[in-house]
Amino acid sequence: MASLRYRVQRAFQATFGYRPGLLVRAPGRVNLIGEHTDYNDGFVMPMAINRGAWIALQPRKDRQVVLRSIDFPSQIRFRLDDIGTPDRGWGEYVRGVAWALQQAGYDLHGWEGIISGDVPRAAGLSSSAALELAVARVFAAASQIKWQPVEMARLCQRAENEWVGVNCGIMDQLISACGERDRALQIDCRSLHIESIPLPPHTQIVVLYSAARRNLAASAYNQRLQTCEAAVQRLQTRWPHVQALRDVSSEMLAAASDLLTPLQMRRARHVVSENQRVLEAAAAMRAADAETLGALMLASHESLRRDYEVSSRQLDLLVTLAMQTPGVFGARLTGAGFGGCAIALVQANAAVTAGQTIIQTYRAETGLPGRAFVSRATAGAQLWRLRQT
Ligand code: GLA
């Protein structure tokens, strides 16, 4: 199969009868550590993966947007003066981004394009953030808007929250916008300060897809968010400066058992300890210490399993199998959980074999068509100008 970069260009020419002038790519992501901390104003450590959404396009003189997908039979077409109201399907992300950019006061121009992507959908690898950021990059290029990745990530998050109606935090959009080659980003989700951190030398990230349905993921995610907010309200009665769980220390939590319900306590304990683990992970990565990073990843998984209760039988199995495999330093679920993917930090020369070994046993034990792939860290949303003659 030709790479997506060429497939979208060829499909563009076949559809519109001329060559596209611009090409855009935005990546999906894995999160190395720092899960369910972004909406608590905390720390995360994602990296952009080498799978993403690609769009070949040409600006139009009018204010129409026309986008055809290679992967889906449908085409979307709308006028920027009349975006309509939210509906369903992948087109919502496109219209949602147009809506959010216009709400922010940007004067958008129309364009026509072809899209394709290779981030598996509903796998917890942020295929929707990749789509949003690719579309934002396209609008910026077609409308001569200076590309400001953090600002665009915020607007894409707004599109997802307010147009599509999914209550996500900022992590997925930020990493798809700002990712860096061979590096993870430590992000402070309160200040949006970003620090780029190298992966430990001679290691690779293996993505382990469970192929299990993410049952009730959206409602369970919202419940977690609400429990965290309720815990903050109670903690504020004693510590008025607490704006989010980010402001809570483990000592404060230990002294708050009379304020919080047992459930709130467990959820808060995950968030407070996870923030600390991200900071320790960043120090370990700077010290090229794969062993400590691996141990922190495993502790993160345990906390997500026990206290935050967002793991699943399949994700636990992937992590257990990974930890039995030579060359693996650590493993954990990545993304929201409830299904989707786990990741493993593996010695580079053992990565491919480790992925195959883990998935073979996983398939045999579950009967599910799990998959493994090795991913290096890639750049965030990119634009290329193409020769049209
Ligand atoms: C999903 C959300 C993110 C983040 C993670 C959990 O991926 O989109 O904002 O909350 O779950 O860490």
mmCIF file of C-alpha atoms and ligand atoms in Angstrom:
data_model
loop_
_atom_site.group_PDB
_atom_site.id
_atom_site.type_symbol
_atom_site.label_atom_id
_atom_site.label_comp_id
_atom_site.label_asym_id
_atom_site.label_seq_id
_atom_site.Cartn_x
_atom_site.Cartn_y
_atom_site.Cartn_z
ATOM 1 C CA MET A 1 0.000 0.000 0.000
ATOM 2 C CA ALA A 2 1.417 3.371 -1.018
ATOM 3 C CA SER A 3 2.021 5.631 1.941
ATOM 4 C CA LEU A 4 -0.857 7.852 2.941
ATOM 5 C CA ARG A 5 1.100 10.927 1.902
ATOM 6 C CA TYR A 6 0.884 9.812 -1.753
ATOM 7 C CA ARG A 7 -2.523 8.146 -1.576
ATOM 8 C CA VAL A 8 -4.277 11.381 -0.572
ATOM 9 C CA GLN A 9 -2.455 13.336 -3.301
ATOM 10 C CA ARG A 10 -3.362 10.801 -5.983
ATOM 11 C CA ALA A 11 -6.976 10.582 -4.820
ATOM 12 C CA PHE A 12 -7.139 14.385 -4.860
ATOM 13 C CA GLN A 13 -6.049 14.517 -8.494
ATOM 14 C CA ALA A 14 -8.480 11.739 -9.459
ATOM 15 C CA THR A 15 -11.374 13.504 -7.674
ATOM 16 C CA PHE A 16 -10.814 17.158 -8.476
ATOM 17 C CA GLY A 17 -8.877 16.825 -11.758
ATOM 18 C CA TYR A 18 -5.789 18.820 -10.739
ATOM 19 C CA ARG A 19 -2.915 18.548 -8.274
ATOM 20 C CA PRO A 20 -3.317 19.719 -4.661
ATOM 21 C CA GLY A 21 -1.187 22.638 -3.501
ATOM 22 C CA LEU A 22 -0.960 21.708 0.168
ATOM 23 C CA LEU A 23 -0.492 18.617 2.295
ATOM 24 C CA VAL A 24 -1.107 18.330 6.039
ATOM 25 C CA ARG A 25 -0.460 15.626 8.604
ATOM 26 C CA ALA A 26 -1.406 15.477 12.299
ATOM 27 C CA PRO A 27 -0.504 12.516 14.535
ATOM 28 C CA GLY A 28 -2.287 10.344 17.071
ATOM 29 C CA ARG A 29 -0.614 9.783 20.437
ATOM 30 C CA VAL A 30 0.247 7.511 23.302
ATOM 31 C CA ASN A 31 0.685 8.788 26.815
ATOM 32 C CA LEU A 32 3.778 7.457 28.583
ATOM 33 C CA ILE A 33 2.501 8.411 32.031
ATOM 34 C CA GLY A 34 0.101 10.922 33.625
ATOM 35 C CA GLU A 35 -3.375 9.503 33.028
ATOM 36 C CA HIS A 36 -6.617 11.243 34.005
ATOM 37 C CA THR A 37 -4.556 14.132 35.308
ATOM 38 C CA ASP A 38 -5.111 16.653 32.494
ATOM 39 C CA TYR A 39 -8.636 17.642 33.570
ATOM 40 C CA ASN A 40 -7.316 17.958 37.134
ATOM 41 C CA ASP A 41 -4.845 20.681 36.064
ATOM 42 C CA GLY A 42 -2.020 18.163 36.472
ATOM 43 C CA PHE A 43 0.941 16.776 34.509
ATOM 44 C CA VAL A 44 1.013 14.455 31.497
ATOM 45 C CA MET A 45 3.791 12.932 29.369
ATOM 46 C CA PRO A 46 2.465 12.003 25.914
ATOM 47 C CA MET A 47 4.339 11.427 22.663
ATOM 48 C CA ALA A 48 2.984 11.756 19.124
ATOM 49 C CA ILE A 49 3.067 8.451 17.213
ATOM 50 C CA ASN A 50 3.920 7.659 13.607
ATOM 51 C CA ARG A 51 0.278 7.223 12.679
ATOM 52 C CA GLY A 52 -1.950 10.114 11.847
ATOM 53 C CA ALA A 53 -4.476 11.903 9.645
ATOM 54 C CA TRP A 54 -3.368 13.205 6.232
ATOM 55 C CA ILE A 55 -5.174 15.803 4.091
ATOM 56 C CA ALA A 56 -4.231 16.885 0.549
ATOM 57 C CA LEU A 57 -6.020 20.106 -0.304
ATOM 58 C CA GLN A 58 -6.370 23.271 -2.267
ATOM 59 C CA PRO A 59 -7.803 26.566 -0.961
ATOM 60 C CA ARG A 60 -10.978 27.746 -2.729
ATOM 61 C CA LYS A 61 -11.995 31.260 -3.659
ATOM 62 C CA ASP A 62 -15.405 30.890 -1.995
ATOM 63 C CA ARG A 63 -16.339 29.929 1.589
ATOM 64 C CA GLN A 64 -17.193 26.299 0.928
ATOM 65 C CA VAL A 65 -15.476 23.347 2.547
ATOM 66 C CA VAL A 66 -15.498 20.063 0.624
ATOM 67 C CA LEU A 67 -13.768 17.026 2.095
ATOM 68 C CA ARG A 68 -13.865 13.470 0.844
ATOM 69 C CA SER A 69 -12.498 10.527 2.800
ATOM 70 C CA ILE A 70 -10.672 7.556 1.324
ATOM 71 C CA ASP A 71 -11.653 5.487 4.356
ATOM 72 C CA PHE A 72 -15.389 6.284 4.473
ATOM 73 C CA PRO A 73 -17.874 6.458 1.597
ATOM 74 C CA SER A 74 -19.181 9.860 2.616
ATOM 75 C CA GLN A 75 -18.183 13.358 1.591
ATOM 76 C CA ILE A 76 -18.820 16.451 3.641
ATOM 77 C CA ARG A 77 -19.653 19.833 2.193
ATOM 78 C CA PHE A 78 -20.695 22.968 4.021
ATOM 79 C CA ARG A 79 -20.535 26.748 3.789
ATOM 80 C CA LEU A 80 -18.592 28.609 6.448
ATOM 81 C CA ASP A 81 -21.504 31.071 6.749
ATOM 82 C CA ASP A 82 -23.869 28.250 7.593
ATOM 83 C CA ILE A 83 -22.097 25.444 9.438
ATOM 84 C CA GLY A 84 -25.385 24.111 10.778
ATOM 85 C CA THR A 85 -25.798 22.312 14.081
ATOM 86 C CA PRO A 86 -23.914 19.285 15.410
ATOM 87 C CA ASP A 87 -24.909 15.991 13.820
ATOM 88 C CA ARG A 88 -22.974 12.716 13.985
ATOM 89 C CA GLY A 89 -20.019 11.097 12.254
ATOM 90 C CA TRP A 90 -16.490 12.137 11.336
ATOM 91 C CA GLY A 91 -17.699 15.303 9.587
ATOM 92 C CA GLU A 92 -18.607 16.721 12.996
ATOM 93 C CA TYR A 93 -14.948 17.136 13.864
ATOM 94 C CA VAL A 94 -14.399 19.135 10.698
ATOM 95 C CA ARG A 95 -17.394 21.392 11.227
ATOM 96 C CA GLY A 96 -16.629 21.643 14.941
ATOM 97 C CA VAL A 97 -13.131 22.951 14.268
ATOM 98 C CA ALA A 98 -14.506 25.471 11.754
ATOM 99 C CA TRP A 99 -17.032 26.562 14.384
ATOM 100 C CA ALA A 100 -14.425 26.946 17.140
ATOM 101 C CA LEU A 101 -12.030 28.918 14.925
ATOM 102 C CA GLN A 102 -14.812 31.258 13.807
ATOM 103 C CA GLN A 103 -15.991 31.664 17.399
ATOM 104 C CA ALA A 104 -12.451 32.773 18.234
ATOM 105 C CA GLY A 105 -12.728 35.469 15.563
ATOM 106 C CA TYR A 106 -10.686 33.918 12.737
ATOM 107 C CA ASP A 107 -11.742 34.810 9.215
ATOM 108 C CA LEU A 108 -11.763 31.438 7.457
ATOM 109 C CA HIS A 109 -11.472 30.647 3.760
ATOM 110 C CA GLY A 110 -12.921 27.606 1.987
ATOM 111 C CA TRP A 111 -10.942 24.644 0.652
ATOM 112 C CA GLU A 112 -11.376 21.240 -0.937
ATOM 113 C CA GLY A 113 -9.480 18.147 0.059
ATOM 114 C CA ILE A 114 -9.038 14.418 0.473
ATOM 115 C CA ILE A 115 -8.420 12.810 3.855
ATOM 116 C CA SER A 116 -7.136 9.456 5.019
ATOM 117 C CA GLY A 117 -5.649 8.193 8.262
ATOM 118 C CA ASP A 118 -4.047 5.197 9.910
ATOM 119 C CA VAL A 119 -4.761 5.823 13.589
ATOM 120 C CA PRO A 120 -7.107 2.969 14.516
ATOM 121 C CA ARG A 121 -10.450 4.420 15.602
ATOM 122 C CA ALA A 122 -11.879 3.848 19.089
ATOM 123 C CA ALA A 123 -8.515 2.394 20.137
ATOM 124 C CA GLY A 124 -7.563 5.126 22.604
ATOM 125 C CA LEU A 125 -4.859 6.547 20.306
ATOM 126 C CA SER A 126 -6.589 9.901 19.709
ATOM 127 C CA SER A 127 -7.719 9.500 16.129
ATOM 128 C CA SER A 128 -10.195 12.333 16.737
ATOM 129 C CA ALA A 129 -7.538 14.762 17.993
ATOM 130 C CA ALA A 130 -5.438 13.889 14.915
ATOM 131 C CA LEU A 131 -8.408 14.695 12.685
ATOM 132 C CA GLU A 132 -9.132 17.959 14.530
ATOM 133 C CA LEU A 133 -5.539 19.175 14.383
ATOM 134 C CA ALA A 134 -5.167 18.218 10.719
ATOM 135 C CA VAL A 135 -8.298 20.244 9.951
ATOM 136 C CA ALA A 136 -7.096 23.197 12.039
ATOM 137 C CA ARG A 137 -3.739 23.122 10.216
ATOM 138 C CA VAL A 138 -5.625 23.132 6.902
ATOM 139 C CA PHE A 139 -7.820 26.096 7.873
ATOM 140 C CA ALA A 140 -4.775 28.019 9.093
ATOM 141 C CA ALA A 141 -2.940 27.409 5.796
ATOM 142 C CA ALA A 142 -5.964 28.116 3.570
ATOM 143 C CA SER A 143 -6.839 31.281 5.512
ATOM 144 C CA GLN A 144 -3.315 32.683 6.004
ATOM 145 C CA ILE A 145 -3.517 32.358 9.773
ATOM 146 C CA LYS A 146 -0.190 32.118 11.583
ATOM 147 C CA TRP A 147 0.114 28.603 13.009
ATOM 148 C CA GLN A 148 0.119 28.770 16.807
ATOM 149 C CA PRO A 149 0.019 25.161 18.012
ATOM 150 C CA VAL A 150 -1.020 25.719 21.631
ATOM 151 C CA GLU A 151 -3.786 28.144 20.702
ATOM 152 C CA MET A 152 -5.025 25.760 17.995
ATOM 153 C CA ALA A 153 -4.967 22.809 20.404
ATOM 154 C CA ARG A 154 -7.159 24.804 22.800
ATOM 155 C CA LEU A 155 -9.643 25.594 20.061
ATOM 156 C CA CYS A 156 -9.755 21.972 18.920
ATOM 157 C CA GLN A 157 -10.449 20.927 22.495
ATOM 158 C CA ARG A 158 -13.259 23.472 22.545
ATOM 159 C CA ALA A 159 -14.635 21.969 19.315
ATOM 160 C CA GLU A 160 -14.630 18.534 20.903
ATOM 161 C CA ASN A 161 -16.141 19.737 24.217
ATOM 162 C CA GLU A 162 -18.773 22.097 22.907
ATOM 163 C CA TRP A 163 -19.540 20.966 19.357
ATOM 164 C CA VAL A 164 -18.975 17.216 19.376
ATOM 165 C CA GLY A 165 -19.986 17.028 23.056
ATOM 166 C CA VAL A 166 -17.088 14.976 24.459
ATOM 167 C CA ASN A 167 -15.697 16.231 27.769
ATOM 168 C CA CYS A 168 -12.000 15.540 27.110
ATOM 169 C CA GLY A 169 -9.047 17.377 28.652
ATOM 170 C CA ILE A 170 -6.352 19.177 26.657
ATOM 171 C CA MET A 171 -3.702 16.425 26.403
ATOM 172 C CA ASP A 172 -4.612 14.770 23.094
ATOM 173 C CA GLN A 173 -4.974 18.006 21.139
ATOM 174 C CA LEU A 174 -1.805 19.498 22.610
ATOM 175 C CA ILE A 175 0.406 16.565 21.736
ATOM 176 C CA SER A 176 -1.068 16.273 18.239
ATOM 177 C CA ALA A 177 -0.274 19.976 17.747
ATOM 178 C CA CYS A 178 3.102 20.185 19.492
ATOM 179 C CA GLY A 179 4.677 16.702 19.298
ATOM 180 C CA GLU A 180 8.414 16.444 18.651
ATOM 181 C CA ARG A 181 10.446 13.825 16.888
ATOM 182 C CA ASP A 182 12.104 11.309 19.267
ATOM 183 C CA ARG A 183 10.783 13.125 22.303
ATOM 184 C CA ALA A 184 7.925 12.969 24.753
ATOM 185 C CA LEU A 185 6.457 16.211 26.106
ATOM 186 C CA GLN A 186 5.964 16.874 29.768
ATOM 187 C CA ILE A 187 2.957 19.168 29.845
ATOM 188 C CA ASP A 188 1.695 21.188 32.765
ATOM 189 C CA CYS A 189 -2.023 21.196 31.972
ATOM 190 C CA ARG A 190 -2.622 24.279 34.124
ATOM 191 C CA SER A 191 -0.058 26.669 32.643
ATOM 192 C CA LEU A 192 0.265 24.697 29.360
ATOM 193 C CA HIS A 193 4.020 24.947 29.821
ATOM 194 C CA ILE A 194 5.690 22.222 27.745
ATOM 195 C CA GLU A 195 9.081 20.603 28.225
ATOM 196 C CA SER A 196 10.503 18.246 25.683
ATOM 197 C CA ILE A 197 12.118 15.144 27.168
ATOM 198 C CA PRO A 198 14.083 12.436 25.323
ATOM 199 C CA LEU A 199 13.064 8.812 25.637
ATOM 200 C CA PRO A 200 15.714 6.739 27.426
ATOM 201 C CA PRO A 201 18.424 5.737 24.923
ATOM 202 C CA HIS A 202 18.103 2.320 23.243
ATOM 203 C CA THR A 203 14.445 1.934 24.179
ATOM 204 C CA GLN A 204 11.278 1.905 22.120
ATOM 205 C CA ILE A 205 7.593 2.143 22.780
ATOM 206 C CA VAL A 206 5.511 -0.841 21.719
ATOM 207 C CA VAL A 207 1.786 -0.160 21.353
ATOM 208 C CA LEU A 208 -0.407 -3.125 22.279
ATOM 209 C CA TYR A 209 -3.948 -2.907 20.949
ATOM 210 C CA SER A 210 -6.445 -4.989 22.942
ATOM 211 C CA ALA A 211 -9.141 -5.020 20.228
ATOM 212 C CA ALA A 212 -11.681 -4.897 23.054
ATOM 213 C CA ARG A 213 -14.730 -2.658 22.953
ATOM 214 C CA ARG A 214 -14.617 0.434 25.140
ATOM 215 C CA ASN A 215 -17.953 -0.118 26.856
ATOM 216 C CA LEU A 216 -19.621 2.964 28.342
ATOM 217 C CA ALA A 217 -16.298 4.767 28.121
ATOM 218 C CA ALA A 218 -17.837 8.241 27.740
ATOM 219 C CA SER A 219 -20.170 8.010 30.731
ATOM 220 C CA ALA A 220 -17.511 6.374 32.923
ATOM 221 C CA TYR A 221 -15.056 9.132 31.926
ATOM 222 C CA ASN A 222 -17.569 11.824 32.868
ATOM 223 C CA GLN A 223 -18.239 10.138 36.199
ATOM 224 C CA ARG A 224 -14.514 10.204 37.015
ATOM 225 C CA LEU A 225 -14.392 13.885 36.161
ATOM 226 C CA GLN A 226 -17.403 14.651 38.370
ATOM 227 C CA THR A 227 -16.019 12.674 41.297
ATOM 228 C CA CYS A 228 -12.775 14.643 41.079
ATOM 229 C CA GLU A 229 -14.704 17.927 41.043
ATOM 230 C CA ALA A 230 -16.787 16.850 44.033
ATOM 231 C CA ALA A 231 -13.611 15.907 45.936
ATOM 232 C CA VAL A 232 -12.156 19.357 45.196
ATOM 233 C CA GLN A 233 -15.257 21.067 46.588
ATOM 234 C CA ARG A 234 -14.961 19.161 49.830
ATOM 235 C CA LEU A 235 -11.220 19.750 50.135
ATOM 236 C CA GLN A 236 -11.791 23.472 49.615
ATOM 237 C CA THR A 237 -13.745 23.650 52.843
ATOM 238 C CA ARG A 238 -10.481 22.987 54.692
ATOM 239 C CA TRP A 239 -7.923 24.315 52.193
ATOM 240 C CA PRO A 240 -9.531 27.254 50.341
ATOM 241 C CA HIS A 241 -6.589 27.581 47.922
ATOM 242 C CA VAL A 242 -7.388 24.195 46.323
ATOM 243 C CA GLN A 243 -8.674 24.867 42.796
ATOM 244 C CA ALA A 244 -8.084 21.373 41.424
ATOM 245 C CA LEU A 245 -6.590 18.061 42.587
ATOM 246 C CA ARG A 246 -3.313 19.424 41.260
ATOM 247 C CA ASP A 247 -3.145 21.564 44.414
ATOM 248 C CA VAL A 248 -3.466 18.606 46.774
ATOM 249 C CA SER A 249 -0.494 16.776 48.337
ATOM 250 C CA SER A 250 -0.477 13.208 49.599
ATOM 251 C CA GLU A 251 -0.124 14.598 53.153
ATOM 252 C CA MET A 252 -3.280 16.660 52.722
ATOM 253 C CA LEU A 253 -5.145 13.621 51.415
ATOM 254 C CA ALA A 254 -3.998 11.539 54.350
ATOM 255 C CA ALA A 255 -5.549 14.155 56.643
ATOM 256 C CA ALA A 256 -8.819 14.345 54.704
ATOM 257 C CA SER A 257 -10.467 10.979 55.333
ATOM 258 C CA ASP A 258 -13.232 12.733 57.303
ATOM 259 C CA LEU A 259 -13.997 15.006 54.308
ATOM 260 C CA LEU A 260 -14.037 12.595 51.398
ATOM 261 C CA THR A 261 -16.131 9.533 50.691
ATOM 262 C CA PRO A 262 -14.078 6.333 50.233
ATOM 263 C CA LEU A 263 -14.683 6.541 46.472
ATOM 264 C CA GLN A 264 -13.575 10.178 46.270
ATOM 265 C CA MET A 265 -10.518 9.259 48.322
ATOM 266 C CA ARG A 266 -9.468 6.499 45.918
ATOM 267 C CA ARG A 267 -9.983 8.655 42.828
ATOM 268 C CA ALA A 268 -8.085 11.563 44.382
ATOM 269 C CA ARG A 269 -5.291 9.261 45.526
ATOM 270 C CA HIS A 270 -4.741 8.157 41.946
ATOM 271 C CA VAL A 271 -4.567 11.713 40.633
ATOM 272 C CA VAL A 272 -2.298 13.016 43.393
ATOM 273 C CA SER A 273 0.114 10.074 43.136
ATOM 274 C CA GLU A 274 0.035 10.106 39.323
ATOM 275 C CA ASN A 275 1.106 13.759 39.194
ATOM 276 C CA GLN A 276 4.058 12.867 41.383
ATOM 277 C CA ARG A 277 4.923 9.913 39.140
ATOM 278 C CA VAL A 278 5.031 12.161 36.058
ATOM 279 C CA LEU A 279 7.589 14.400 37.734
ATOM 280 C CA GLU A 280 9.637 11.369 38.781
ATOM 281 C CA ALA A 281 9.358 9.900 35.287
ATOM 282 C CA ALA A 282 10.682 13.126 33.767
ATOM 283 C CA ALA A 283 13.679 12.993 36.126
ATOM 284 C CA ALA A 284 14.290 9.331 35.245
ATOM 285 C CA MET A 285 14.137 10.080 31.514
ATOM 286 C CA ARG A 286 16.588 12.942 31.875
ATOM 287 C CA ALA A 287 18.908 10.557 33.724
ATOM 288 C CA ALA A 288 18.520 7.961 30.910
ATOM 289 C CA ASP A 289 17.114 5.563 33.515
ATOM 290 C CA ALA A 290 14.765 3.170 31.701
ATOM 291 C CA GLU A 291 14.391 0.887 34.724
ATOM 292 C CA THR A 292 12.941 3.608 36.951
ATOM 293 C CA LEU A 293 10.689 4.875 34.152
ATOM 294 C CA GLY A 294 9.433 1.315 33.624
ATOM 295 C CA ALA A 295 8.720 0.861 37.334
ATOM 296 C CA LEU A 296 6.779 4.149 37.406
ATOM 297 C CA MET A 297 4.705 3.054 34.403
ATOM 298 C CA LEU A 298 3.782 -0.158 36.158
ATOM 299 C CA ALA A 299 2.872 1.735 39.342
ATOM 300 C CA SER A 300 0.706 4.033 37.221
ATOM 301 C CA HIS A 301 -1.142 1.045 35.787
ATOM 302 C CA GLU A 302 -1.731 -0.381 39.252
ATOM 303 C CA SER A 303 -3.125 2.918 40.458
ATOM 304 C CA LEU A 304 -5.409 3.187 37.408
ATOM 305 C CA ARG A 305 -6.575 -0.370 37.941
ATOM 306 C CA ARG A 306 -7.118 -0.263 41.677
ATOM 307 C CA ASP A 307 -7.934 3.317 42.612
ATOM 308 C CA TYR A 308 -9.243 4.870 39.403
ATOM 309 C CA GLU A 309 -10.876 1.686 38.077
ATOM 310 C CA VAL A 310 -10.444 2.416 34.390
ATOM 311 C CA SER A 311 -8.552 -0.713 33.374
ATOM 312 C CA SER A 312 -10.091 -3.858 31.925
ATOM 313 C CA ARG A 313 -9.352 -7.574 32.018
ATOM 314 C CA GLN A 314 -7.742 -7.336 28.598
ATOM 315 C CA LEU A 315 -5.535 -4.364 29.468
ATOM 316 C CA ASP A 316 -4.440 -6.051 32.690
ATOM 317 C CA LEU A 317 -3.580 -9.171 30.716
ATOM 318 C CA LEU A 318 -1.513 -7.191 28.188
ATOM 319 C CA VAL A 319 0.427 -5.564 31.019
ATOM 320 C CA THR A 320 0.988 -8.890 32.802
ATOM 321 C CA LEU A 321 2.176 -10.556 29.587
ATOM 322 C CA ALA A 322 4.444 -7.615 28.796
ATOM 323 C CA MET A 323 6.086 -7.829 32.210
ATOM 324 C CA GLN A 324 6.865 -11.517 31.584
ATOM 325 C CA THR A 325 8.603 -10.717 28.284
ATOM 326 C CA PRO A 326 12.381 -10.246 27.971
ATOM 327 C CA GLY A 327 13.515 -6.683 27.326
ATOM 328 C CA VAL A 328 10.400 -4.992 28.807
ATOM 329 C CA PHE A 329 11.080 -2.295 31.439
ATOM 330 C CA GLY A 330 7.473 -1.398 32.177
ATOM 331 C CA ALA A 331 3.938 -1.365 30.783
ATOM 332 C CA ARG A 332 0.623 0.326 31.404
ATOM 333 C CA LEU A 333 -2.696 1.166 29.829
ATOM 334 C CA THR A 334 -2.598 4.391 27.821
ATOM 335 C CA GLY A 335 -5.354 6.963 27.232
ATOM 336 C CA ALA A 336 -8.705 6.942 28.980
ATOM 337 C CA GLY A 337 -8.759 3.151 29.530
ATOM 338 C CA PHE A 338 -11.867 0.902 29.578
ATOM 339 C CA GLY A 339 -10.318 -0.932 26.592
ATOM 340 C CA GLY A 340 -8.127 0.473 23.847
ATOM 341 C CA CYS A 341 -4.360 0.113 24.153
ATOM 342 C CA ALA A 342 -1.531 -0.602 26.535
ATOM 343 C CA ILE A 343 2.056 0.430 25.897
ATOM 344 C CA ALA A 344 5.344 -1.161 26.877
ATOM 345 C CA LEU A 345 8.767 0.430 27.251
ATOM 346 C CA VAL A 346 11.134 -2.075 25.688
ATOM 347 C CA GLN A 347 14.845 -2.380 24.985
ATOM 348 C CA ALA A 348 15.148 -1.254 21.352
ATOM 349 C CA ASN A 349 16.650 -4.430 19.902
ATOM 350 C CA ALA A 350 13.989 -6.588 21.582
ATOM 351 C CA ALA A 351 10.982 -4.394 20.725
ATOM 352 C CA VAL A 352 9.610 -6.128 17.615
ATOM 353 C CA THR A 353 9.970 -9.623 19.042
ATOM 354 C CA ALA A 354 8.500 -8.568 22.391
ATOM 355 C CA GLY A 355 5.426 -7.101 20.672
ATOM 356 C CA GLN A 356 4.894 -10.296 18.660
ATOM 357 C CA THR A 357 5.344 -12.559 21.678
ATOM 358 C CA ILE A 358 2.930 -10.575 23.851
ATOM 359 C CA ILE A 359 0.250 -10.414 21.173
ATOM 360 C CA GLN A 360 0.496 -14.099 20.237
ATOM 361 C CA THR A 361 -0.204 -15.139 23.805
ATOM 362 C CA TYR A 362 -2.873 -12.445 24.167
ATOM 363 C CA ARG A 363 -4.715 -13.717 21.103
ATOM 364 C CA ALA A 364 -4.476 -17.296 22.281
ATOM 365 C CA GLU A 365 -5.830 -16.438 25.726
ATOM 366 C CA THR A 366 -8.622 -14.046 24.701
ATOM 367 C CA GLY A 367 -9.530 -14.990 21.133
ATOM 368 C CA LEU A 368 -9.380 -11.270 20.321
ATOM 369 C CA PRO A 369 -7.500 -9.950 17.272
ATOM 370 C CA GLY A 370 -4.987 -7.882 19.270
ATOM 371 C CA ARG A 371 -2.130 -6.170 17.449
ATOM 372 C CA ALA A 372 1.262 -4.726 18.296
ATOM 373 C CA PHE A 373 3.332 -2.066 16.612
ATOM 374 C CA VAL A 374 6.486 -0.189 17.499
ATOM 375 C CA SER A 375 6.207 3.575 17.332
ATOM 376 C CA ARG A 376 8.833 6.248 17.429
ATOM 377 C CA ALA A 377 7.900 9.746 18.571
ATOM 378 C CA THR A 378 7.019 12.070 15.690
ATOM 379 C CA ALA A 379 6.406 15.762 15.061
ATOM 380 C CA GLY A 380 3.058 17.450 15.696
ATOM 381 C CA ALA A 381 0.780 18.896 12.967
ATOM 382 C CA GLN A 382 2.806 19.696 9.840
ATOM 383 C CA LEU A 383 2.219 21.453 6.526
ATOM 384 C CA TRP A 384 3.934 20.961 3.161
ATOM 385 C CA ARG A 385 3.548 23.153 0.082
ATOM 386 C CA LEU A 386 3.467 20.973 -3.041
ATOM 387 C CA ARG A 387 4.630 21.661 -6.596
ATOM 388 C CA GLN A 388 1.559 21.832 -8.803
ATOM 389 C CA THR A 389 3.148 21.823 -12.267
HETATM 390 C C1 GLA B 1 -8.692 10.803 27.015
HETATM 391 C C2 GLA B 1 -8.937 12.313 27.048
HETATM 392 C C3 GLA B 1 -7.711 13.044 27.583
HETATM 393 C C4 GLA B 1 -7.269 12.450 28.923
HETATM 394 C C5 GLA B 1 -7.157 10.939 28.832
HETATM 395 C C6 GLA B 1 -6.873 10.297 30.163
HETATM 396 O O1 GLA B 1 -7.688 10.506 26.091
HETATM 397 O O2 GLA B 1 -9.221 12.786 25.741
HETATM 398 O O3 GLA B 1 -7.984 14.420 27.694
HETATM 399 O O4 GLA B 1 -8.137 12.840 29.949
HETATM 400 O O5 GLA B 1 -8.328 10.350 28.312
HETATM 401 O O6 GLA B 1 -5.615 10.653 30.621
#
